[in-house]
Amino acid sequence: MAQGMKRLGMPVAALFAAAVIGLISMSWFLNRDALRQAVEAQIRAVTGLDLIVSGTIDVSVFPGSYVSFHNVGLKGGGTTDPALQVDVLTANLRLLPLLLRRFEIADVMMLRPHIRVVREAGGESNWTPFVERIARTMKPGAENQVSFSEIRIQDGVLKYEDAANNAKEQLSDIDLSLAWPSISRSFAAIGQFDFRGERVDGSISASDFVAMLSGDRSGLKARLVSAPLKLAFDGFVANRTSLMMEGIVSVDSLSLRNALRWMGQPVPGSGGFGRFTLKARANVVGASVALTNVNVELDGNAAEGVMTVANNGRQTLQATLAAGNLDFTPYISTFRLLASGARDWNRQLFDLTSLSATDLDMRLSAARVTVGGTRLGRTALGANLRNGALALSVGEAQMYGGIAKGSFGIARSDAVADVKAQLQFTDVDLQACANELFGITKLSGRGNLGLSLTASGSSPFGLASSLDGTATLNGHDGAIAGFNVEQLLKRLERRPLSGGGNLRSGSTPYDNLSVSVRFNDGIATVEDLRVDGPTTRLTLTGTASVPSREYDLKGVASLTPAAAGGDKGFELPFVVQGPWDDPLVFPDPESLIRRSPGAAPLLDAVKDRKTRDAVRSVIERFTGGPRQAAPEAADSAKQN
């Protein structure tokens, strides 16, 4: 066996030595001009581009068989500016055809290419003629068919200009490999590039490369992976009159906020828009994308439905989605009506720039909704955003134990927000409703609340200062916490000057509550406020300042005839003043003095000047004469 191997090895070694000697001798006698022209012709046939060589040309046959062109420009016959410029273009040659003195390119490597793609307003591109030529060249049956097994791009730069949308983008540090084992059928590309400061891994494959270049239907798979965003598509593509794509698309991002910023899109506020996933069946026609069988998840909120995204000069999103549980808390966390740790309205200016970025038309239904501390049951919402005006409509929401309906609108005017609200709450828990909407914690019961409000301002404080509109409330079977009117009235009826005691404890139950308030420039005027309870009645008038969140009210509390033993009920005027969350409630002192048998004559006497002088004379006689008053006191006495 050893002798057989030796006998077989000798001819092989001789053949190899003859091939090496032949290649070396060929490199001496090779017609380099013919080789260069053949390579240029093959590149022109495959790419449809003419080579314009400005630098040197290196030709090597052994040990490596290649031709390198320096400072190369590639352009079409009808264009003046090169669409592709390459520092070094190297064409590697196939060995066996070279031994037979045929020059065939195996693969091409482009070092530091500069690719320029310009899309005109009509949709045409400076690369359109080249793509059409490549498609004609590679069609089955075409004459002089030529193909490369691979084209490699190293350290490339691609500049894209869109005249229609006035957009410019750049891909840099491109390392890409384009391969098609059978060029008339399939195509694949894989590589990396830098885009807006992020490294992107990408791959694309077409089942019928020639059909795709010709605009016919072809299978397409594409995948992009970067730190902000992952995108995948598996389906079909065609481009006869406009781009058409159909297939399954999936999107995944750890932070949708970072992904949108990376893509140059504004994001409202600073809360939410974290983890995002989407999977759907996509149908792309031009600049419009229709998504069906949508499964989307954002910040833990999952929903299903249909969506449409369009970019015809302005971005538009339409969606109809259904969800189980939705939590809107992350999106309102940065919008605080009240200043942190204070009783004043927040004066931070609104950021309304996001209202002008996108048009939105959304229908959303959910079994349960959470907004901060508010819990909603079955809810149907509609949102429409167009030309900077946002309109929210509540078809029906199970809220505060009842039903809420209405609309809420925000229109942007420079940095000022014009707000309009029309809301109706039916059979709601008044304690939860008043606490959430107005910060009032003293009211309980059930009832109906209607709001019709408008405001304009650049901050929550500005809105509160300009508030106009009306509010009505009808409640039943509840209580007003903070004081017990029945106990207070009975005690003061017996002993008017005994003191009110602790007026800020207990509660006053009621059977019916009726409130009508009108707002004008942030001042709420109580037009009617009546509280009818089992043993007491209350009426209130006055004003409340919305900007300062303070009451200035006067009222009358009375015992009902049944509670007063059949006689006319005891009536007591009282005053409510102070902040909304902790007001002061105290009786009118003059009315108490008049109720006292001993103090009422003294009050009338003090009002009479002659009696007041007589009392003063008696006091001076007992004290040994008038006391010298301080200058300030004397002046004050003279004025009195």
XYZ file of C-alpha atoms in Angstrom:
640
model
C 0.000 0.000 0.000
C 2.857 2.308 0.784
C 4.420 1.666 -2.582
C 1.014 2.313 -4.271
C 0.648 5.631 -2.491
C 4.104 6.652 -3.610
C 3.323 5.701 -7.221
C 0.036 7.697 -7.050
C 1.583 10.672 -5.314
C 4.244 11.200 -7.901
C 1.829 12.004 -10.772
C -0.282 14.252 -8.504
C 2.772 16.171 -7.368
C 3.932 16.456 -10.941
C 0.533 17.762 -12.022
C 0.484 20.303 -9.187
C 4.000 21.419 -10.014
C 3.036 21.783 -13.670
C 0.006 23.917 -12.688
C 2.150 26.134 -10.493
C 4.757 26.507 -13.208
C 1.969 27.228 -15.692
C 0.462 29.930 -13.463
C 3.840 31.536 -12.905
C 4.620 31.518 -16.593
C 1.103 32.761 -17.350
C 1.623 35.703 -14.997
C 4.682 36.614 -17.090
C 3.036 36.337 -20.488
C -0.557 37.287 -19.512
C -2.154 40.091 -21.489
C -2.995 42.338 -18.552
C -4.952 44.815 -20.646
C -7.197 42.026 -21.908
C -7.676 40.808 -18.317
C -8.582 44.292 -17.099
C -11.032 44.822 -19.961
C -12.652 41.431 -19.349
C -13.121 42.178 -15.666
C -14.589 45.608 -16.397
C -16.987 44.076 -18.918
C -18.195 41.455 -16.438
C -18.745 44.026 -13.683
C -20.659 46.198 -16.145
C -22.772 43.221 -17.213
C -23.697 42.224 -13.641
C -24.171 45.627 -11.997
C -25.285 47.705 -14.954
C -22.697 50.304 -13.962
C -19.780 51.633 -15.969
C -16.396 51.693 -14.265
C -14.479 54.950 -14.216
C -11.007 54.180 -12.857
C -9.059 57.193 -11.612
C -6.287 55.373 -9.795
C -3.899 52.490 -10.378
C -4.796 48.936 -11.395
C -3.121 45.925 -9.761
C -3.204 42.541 -11.524
C -2.076 39.318 -9.843
C -2.239 35.743 -11.086
C -0.095 33.876 -8.537
C -0.297 33.208 -5.668
C -3.637 35.117 -5.694
C -5.634 35.687 -8.862
C -7.306 39.094 -8.707
C -7.571 42.524 -10.263
C -7.725 45.587 -7.963
C -8.974 48.985 -9.155
C -8.177 52.065 -7.062
C -10.407 55.153 -6.858
C -13.270 53.702 -8.868
C -16.512 55.401 -9.782
C -19.539 53.439 -11.001
C -22.318 55.232 -12.819
C -24.922 54.687 -15.508
C -24.598 55.846 -19.066
C -27.253 58.544 -18.648
C -25.989 59.982 -15.355
C -23.244 62.474 -14.637
C -22.556 61.871 -10.934
C -21.351 58.428 -9.826
C -23.921 56.516 -7.790
C -21.141 54.462 -6.222
C -17.540 55.372 -5.471
C -15.064 52.817 -4.149
C -11.566 53.344 -2.813
C -10.496 49.816 -3.800
C -12.544 47.361 -5.907
C -11.014 43.875 -6.059
C -12.294 41.156 -8.401
C -11.118 37.669 -7.468
C -10.807 35.302 -10.468
C -11.815 31.665 -10.805
C -8.726 29.451 -11.023
C -9.721 26.730 -13.517
C -11.039 29.100 -16.224
C -7.886 31.153 -15.714
C -5.729 28.101 -16.566
C -7.717 27.875 -19.804
C -7.089 31.608 -20.371
C -10.703 32.554 -19.651
C -11.235 35.405 -17.233
C -14.220 34.819 -14.947
C -14.891 36.693 -11.706
C -15.567 34.521 -8.665
C -16.456 37.304 -6.211
C -15.978 41.041 -5.705
C -14.802 42.942 -2.649
C -15.428 46.693 -2.245
C -13.271 48.513 0.285
C -14.662 51.813 1.619
C -17.470 52.269 -0.909
C -19.550 55.463 -0.837
C -23.099 54.774 -2.006
C -25.488 57.618 -2.809
C -29.214 56.977 -3.175
C -31.462 59.872 -4.225
C -35.230 59.461 -4.353
C -37.017 62.103 -6.383
C -40.397 63.598 -5.537
C -42.064 61.383 -8.145
C -40.745 58.201 -6.528
C -37.939 57.544 -9.027
C -34.407 56.925 -7.805
C -30.969 57.427 -9.305
C -30.591 53.645 -8.929
C -33.749 52.791 -10.889
C -31.956 52.413 -14.278
C -29.295 50.187 -12.730
C -31.852 47.908 -11.059
C -33.773 47.570 -14.319
C -30.581 46.690 -16.171
C -29.612 44.076 -13.595
C -33.079 42.519 -13.852
C -32.829 42.317 -17.657
C -29.338 40.832 -17.491
C -30.187 38.102 -15.010
C -33.462 36.924 -16.525
C -33.355 33.280 -17.592
C -32.426 33.012 -21.268
C -30.673 36.377 -21.391
C -27.552 36.539 -23.541
C -24.095 36.587 -21.961
C -25.383 35.750 -18.502
C -22.769 36.530 -15.895
C -22.994 36.047 -12.142
C -20.885 36.493 -9.042
C -21.026 34.126 -6.114
C -20.559 36.972 -3.633
C -20.071 40.711 -3.296
C -18.521 41.913 -0.059
C -18.643 45.470 1.239
C -16.235 46.602 3.930
C -16.245 49.923 5.807
C -18.877 51.396 3.491
C -21.048 54.491 3.726
C -24.567 54.898 2.312
C -26.232 58.313 2.034
C -29.956 58.458 1.358
C -31.843 61.585 0.270
C -35.626 61.754 -0.069
C -36.723 64.889 -1.896
C -40.431 64.133 -1.359
C -40.183 64.050 2.444
C -37.116 66.287 2.740
C -35.316 63.542 4.636
C -31.645 62.587 4.779
C -30.162 59.507 6.419
C -26.744 57.876 6.544
C -25.491 54.358 7.223
C -21.813 54.102 8.094
C -19.216 51.403 8.799
C -21.106 48.984 6.584
C -19.783 45.407 6.567
C -22.015 43.445 4.250
C -21.956 40.210 2.296
C -24.322 39.737 -0.659
C -24.536 36.181 -1.922
C -26.741 34.353 -4.417
C -25.853 30.712 -5.141
C -28.128 30.767 -8.160
C -28.516 34.385 -9.129
C -31.617 33.890 -11.234
C -33.556 32.483 -8.313
C -32.429 33.508 -4.829
C -30.602 36.313 -3.121
C -29.278 36.791 0.408
C -27.445 39.523 2.256
C -26.121 39.625 5.802
C -24.024 42.165 7.643
C -23.776 45.077 10.032
C -23.874 48.871 9.900
C -24.059 51.933 12.150
C -27.246 54.000 12.168
C -27.736 57.024 14.427
C -25.081 55.877 16.843
C -26.300 52.288 17.170
C -24.829 49.109 15.674
C -27.395 47.169 13.654
C -27.214 43.522 12.579
C -29.293 42.824 9.496
C -30.159 40.067 7.087
C -32.419 39.801 4.047
C -33.246 36.993 1.633
C -35.427 36.829 -1.483
C -36.698 33.588 -2.982
C -36.809 35.050 -6.505
C -34.285 37.837 -6.886
C -35.075 38.628 -10.508
C -38.812 38.813 -9.802
C -38.183 41.168 -6.891
C -35.995 43.434 -9.046
C -38.644 43.413 -11.772
C -41.373 44.337 -9.322
C -43.046 40.922 -9.436
C -44.097 38.934 -6.391
C -41.261 37.295 -4.494
C -40.813 35.736 -1.089
C -38.954 37.971 1.349
C -37.446 37.509 4.788
C -35.826 40.408 6.627
C -34.450 40.897 10.114
C -32.911 43.896 11.900
C -31.466 43.678 15.404
C -30.204 46.641 17.416
C -30.150 47.690 21.055
C -33.233 49.957 20.790
C -35.329 47.773 18.465
C -35.710 44.346 16.900
C -37.718 43.959 13.694
C -38.557 40.865 11.630
C -40.667 40.271 8.500
C -41.565 37.028 6.741
C -43.827 37.201 3.705
C -43.988 38.446 0.129
C -43.064 41.665 -1.673
C -43.953 43.240 -5.029
C -43.330 46.671 -6.529
C -45.172 47.098 -9.814
C -46.706 50.543 -9.402
C -46.057 50.984 -5.674
C -44.487 48.951 -2.910
C -46.654 46.070 -1.696
C -45.755 43.704 1.132
C -47.753 41.004 2.855
C -46.644 38.782 5.704
C -46.005 38.424 9.423
C -44.216 41.277 11.159
C -42.875 41.288 14.706
C -41.372 44.149 16.703
C -39.633 43.936 20.082
C -38.113 46.726 22.157
C -36.949 46.950 25.766
C -37.839 50.666 25.713
C -40.261 52.036 23.162
C -39.307 55.535 24.317
C -35.665 54.956 23.361
C -36.684 53.287 20.106
C -38.895 56.228 19.079
C -36.150 58.710 19.933
C -33.690 56.641 17.901
C -36.072 56.832 14.947
C -36.469 60.600 15.395
C -40.029 60.525 16.760
C -41.130 62.731 19.696
C -42.407 61.010 22.833
C -44.852 62.757 25.200
C -43.964 63.199 28.864
C -41.305 61.216 30.642
C -43.253 58.251 32.019
C -44.196 54.933 30.483
C -43.402 53.720 26.942
C -41.122 50.964 28.221
C -41.193 47.308 27.124
C -43.022 46.932 23.789
C -43.841 43.925 21.644
C -46.031 43.597 18.572
C -46.869 40.721 16.289
C -49.376 41.005 13.454
C -50.143 40.221 9.863
C -49.055 43.207 7.796
C -50.326 44.440 4.462
C -48.195 47.283 3.097
C -49.363 49.411 0.167
C -47.114 52.375 -0.506
C -46.738 54.392 2.684
C -49.725 52.721 4.381
C -49.428 49.683 6.653
C -52.545 47.732 7.661
C -52.082 45.357 10.596
C -54.576 42.603 11.380
C -54.553 39.898 14.058
C -52.593 42.352 16.168
C -51.159 41.239 19.507
C -49.511 44.205 21.147
C -48.077 44.727 24.624
C -46.819 47.992 26.128
C -45.739 48.460 29.757
C -47.508 45.233 30.692
C -50.755 46.235 28.960
C -51.765 43.605 26.392
C -54.397 44.146 23.685
C -55.700 42.606 20.466
C -57.283 44.132 17.380
C -56.425 45.921 14.138
C -54.210 48.923 13.360
C -53.369 51.109 10.370
C -50.251 53.257 10.108
C -49.791 55.751 7.254
C -47.215 58.394 6.393
C -48.599 60.471 3.551
C -46.868 63.695 4.443
C -48.143 63.320 8.034
C -48.031 60.304 10.308
C -51.431 58.770 11.063
C -52.345 55.908 13.402
C -55.772 54.253 13.468
C -56.542 51.389 15.829
C -59.373 49.376 17.323
C -58.149 47.354 20.290
C -59.639 45.264 23.074
C -57.870 44.464 26.336
C -58.447 42.779 29.656
C -56.584 44.975 32.155
C -55.129 48.370 31.294
C -52.987 50.565 33.538
C -52.587 54.179 32.378
C -50.720 55.224 35.529
C -47.241 55.363 33.897
C -48.469 57.861 31.289
C -49.963 60.343 33.782
C -47.259 60.047 36.449
C -45.443 63.119 35.158
C -48.642 65.170 34.865
C -49.382 66.440 38.363
C -52.303 68.805 38.926
C -51.108 69.739 42.411
C -47.600 70.691 43.414
C -45.850 67.959 45.372
C -46.345 68.337 49.124
C -48.351 71.569 48.781
C -51.939 72.778 48.417
C -51.135 74.913 45.400
C -51.735 73.931 41.798
C -48.716 72.779 39.849
C -47.191 75.666 37.874
C -44.949 73.569 35.635
C -45.513 74.415 31.968
C -47.158 71.878 29.701
C -45.158 70.146 26.975
C -47.583 70.080 24.035
C -45.133 69.414 21.204
C -46.191 65.776 20.881
C -49.747 66.818 20.019
C -48.585 68.090 16.622
C -46.434 65.124 15.647
C -49.016 62.458 14.812
C -52.687 62.099 13.918
C -54.478 59.469 16.000
C -57.854 57.763 15.751
C -58.236 54.991 18.332
C -61.076 52.921 19.782
C -60.206 51.067 22.959
C -62.266 48.787 25.174
C -61.148 47.094 28.374
C -62.630 44.982 31.145
C -60.726 46.908 33.833
C -58.782 50.189 33.725
C -56.460 51.727 36.319
C -55.600 55.443 36.292
C -53.469 56.309 39.297
C -55.594 55.479 42.326
C -58.800 55.262 40.268
C -60.191 51.863 39.325
C -62.608 51.564 36.442
C -64.655 48.580 35.374
C -65.826 47.897 31.835
C -64.702 50.883 29.766
C -65.062 52.020 26.152
C -62.827 54.927 25.116
C -62.235 56.851 21.926
C -59.266 59.105 21.177
C -58.891 61.414 18.197
C -55.802 63.571 17.664
C -55.674 65.763 14.579
C -53.700 68.936 13.847
C -52.722 69.343 17.485
C -56.268 68.925 18.899
C -56.933 65.904 21.123
C -60.506 64.730 21.745
C -61.260 61.918 24.199
C -64.727 60.408 24.356
C -65.994 58.028 27.013
C -68.804 55.934 25.576
C -69.320 54.169 28.884
C -67.109 53.533 31.875
C -67.929 51.766 35.122
C -66.439 54.346 37.462
C -66.794 55.144 41.189
C -69.400 52.404 41.447
C -71.551 54.023 38.742
C -71.427 54.992 35.077
C -69.393 57.815 33.526
C -69.908 59.269 30.045
C -68.724 62.375 28.273
C -65.894 63.987 26.370
C -62.625 65.759 27.083
C -60.742 67.907 24.581
C -57.350 69.646 24.452
C -56.457 72.050 21.647
C -52.953 73.452 21.361
C -52.296 77.126 20.676
C -48.526 77.676 20.843
C -47.678 76.752 24.464
C -51.252 77.247 25.716
C -53.717 74.391 26.163
C -57.414 75.064 25.563
C -59.347 72.461 27.572
C -63.029 71.587 27.312
C -64.803 68.903 29.356
C -68.365 67.585 29.209
C -68.775 64.787 31.772
C -71.752 63.055 33.339
C -71.422 60.696 36.327
C -74.518 58.639 37.130
C -75.170 56.914 40.482
C -71.546 57.151 41.605
C -69.908 56.914 45.023
C -69.641 60.606 45.913
C -66.797 60.119 48.379
C -64.513 58.527 45.798
C -65.675 60.843 43.016
C -65.283 64.115 44.943
C -61.913 63.043 46.310
C -60.500 62.125 42.892
C -61.886 65.097 40.968
C -61.796 67.953 43.496
C -59.770 66.728 46.483
C -62.857 66.897 48.745
C -62.912 64.121 51.341
C -65.807 65.222 53.580
C -68.676 64.064 51.368
C -70.193 60.587 51.159
C -73.276 59.056 49.607
C -74.398 58.329 46.072
C -75.572 60.658 43.359
C -75.267 62.207 39.933
C -72.638 64.776 38.934
C -72.596 66.861 35.766
C -69.672 69.001 34.608
C -69.429 71.439 31.703
C -66.085 73.239 31.975
C -63.669 75.178 29.797
C -60.224 76.555 30.632
C -57.120 77.886 28.929
C -53.567 78.011 30.259
C -49.988 76.861 29.958
C -49.969 75.024 33.328
C -52.460 73.430 35.742
C -52.452 76.685 37.715
C -53.274 78.612 34.545
C -56.184 76.277 33.828
C -57.506 76.678 37.382
C -57.275 80.476 37.107
C -59.313 80.610 33.903
C -61.918 77.964 34.675
C -65.407 78.701 33.328
C -68.571 76.607 33.206
C -71.096 74.919 35.443
C -71.331 71.947 37.786
C -74.411 70.279 39.245
C -74.637 67.594 41.914
C -77.630 65.647 43.198
C -76.909 63.222 46.007
C -78.839 61.047 48.419
C -78.383 58.885 51.498
C -75.004 60.213 52.543
C -73.261 62.385 55.094
C -71.032 65.447 55.407
C -68.110 64.691 57.680
C -66.462 67.200 59.993
C -69.356 68.341 62.209
C -72.657 67.128 63.632
C -75.202 69.843 62.928
C -78.018 68.318 65.018
C -75.973 68.073 68.219
C -74.521 71.535 67.697
C -77.884 73.196 67.123
C -79.549 71.540 70.128
C -76.697 72.536 72.409
C -76.662 76.129 71.195
C -80.446 76.318 71.338
C -80.323 75.601 75.080
C -77.199 77.623 75.876
C -76.313 80.015 73.006
C -73.153 81.349 74.682
C -71.880 78.042 75.983
C -69.506 77.725 73.048
C -69.711 75.477 70.104
C -67.342 72.911 71.542
C -65.540 70.802 69.027
C -67.219 71.770 65.758
C -64.898 69.640 63.634
C -65.990 66.182 64.666
C -68.804 63.864 63.840
C -70.901 63.975 60.695
C -74.209 65.253 59.411
C -76.331 62.718 57.551
C -78.571 63.794 54.721
C -81.380 62.361 52.650
C -81.004 64.688 49.680
C -78.233 66.978 48.484
C -78.567 69.539 45.696
C -75.670 71.697 44.449
C -75.478 74.128 41.537
C -72.200 76.000 40.944
C -71.123 78.427 38.227
C -67.432 79.044 37.433
C -66.094 82.320 36.095
C -62.347 82.990 35.769
C -61.539 80.456 38.443
C -64.150 81.648 40.965
C -66.909 79.202 41.796
C -70.168 80.870 42.813
C -72.622 78.684 44.670
C -75.994 79.430 43.119
C -77.833 76.782 45.088
C -76.699 74.358 47.783
C -79.308 72.603 49.878
C -78.864 69.688 52.259
C -81.968 68.010 53.665
C -81.408 65.499 56.428
C -83.594 63.529 58.816
C -83.312 66.204 61.544
C -81.471 69.145 59.974
C -81.422 71.370 56.925
C -78.523 73.320 55.473
C -78.368 76.048 52.861
C -75.161 77.649 51.606
C -74.206 80.588 49.411
C -70.913 82.245 48.620
C -67.834 81.581 46.557
C -64.850 79.260 46.361
C -61.552 80.164 44.741
C -60.279 77.417 42.467
C -56.723 78.841 42.076
C -56.209 79.224 45.850
C -58.437 76.203 46.687
C -60.269 78.039 49.486
C -63.896 78.401 50.620
C -65.686 81.636 51.526
C -69.235 80.460 52.200
C -72.107 81.468 54.472
C -74.999 79.251 55.346
C -77.915 78.603 57.626
C -78.414 75.406 59.587
C -81.785 74.590 61.111
C -83.530 71.810 62.937
C -86.539 70.319 61.215
C -89.926 70.792 62.950
C -89.930 67.121 63.912
C -86.544 67.418 65.597
C -87.562 70.706 67.277
C -90.670 69.234 68.880
C -93.153 70.472 66.302
C -92.202 74.143 66.675
C -90.332 76.207 64.176
C -86.820 74.784 63.967
C -83.860 76.551 65.531
C -81.852 78.383 62.836
C -78.157 79.147 63.090
C -76.132 81.095 60.524
C -72.627 79.777 60.104
C -69.496 80.399 58.041
C -67.241 78.026 56.109
C -63.779 79.377 55.338
C -60.330 78.022 54.603
C -58.728 75.386 52.383
C -60.777 72.762 50.604
C -59.214 69.794 52.340
C -59.473 71.245 55.885
C -61.958 74.151 56.111
C -63.013 76.009 59.262
C -66.710 75.839 60.159
C -67.950 78.185 62.914
C -71.330 79.749 63.876
C -72.118 83.432 63.470
C -71.355 85.015 66.902
C -73.923 87.839 66.667
C -76.757 85.386 66.196
C -75.636 83.468 69.292
C -75.558 86.650 71.377
C -79.060 87.547 70.255
C -80.267 84.074 71.244
C -79.001 84.644 74.824
C -81.590 86.342 77.143
C -78.859 88.074 79.153
C -76.516 89.086 76.393
C -79.004 90.388 73.831
C -79.880 93.634 75.787
C -76.185 94.275 76.321
C -75.584 93.966 72.590
C -78.349 96.514 71.896
C -77.019 98.790 74.592
C -73.507 98.723 73.244
C -74.874 99.760 69.890
C -76.588 102.798 71.505
C -74.087 105.699 72.024
C -75.730 107.231 75.093
C -75.817 103.928 76.868
C -72.211 103.243 75.881
C -71.117 106.625 77.374
C -73.017 105.988 80.592
C -71.404 102.577 81.022
C -67.983 104.097 80.386
C -68.624 106.848 83.020
C -69.497 104.272 85.658
C -66.386 102.255 84.863
C -64.164 105.346 85.149
C -65.724 106.242 88.528
C -64.863 102.838 89.907
C -61.362 102.811 88.437
C -60.399 106.310 89.603
C -60.582 108.225 86.375
C -59.835 107.633 82.734
C -56.661 105.758 81.853
C -54.138 107.327 79.491
C -54.329 105.419 76.232
C -51.424 104.900 73.930
C -51.283 107.323 71.024
C -52.288 104.582 68.628
C -55.202 103.536 70.836
C -56.292 107.148 71.296
C -56.305 107.765 67.588
C -58.252 104.591 67.095
C -60.776 105.647 69.738
C -61.250 108.995 68.077
C -61.889 107.327 64.789
C -64.442 105.052 66.415
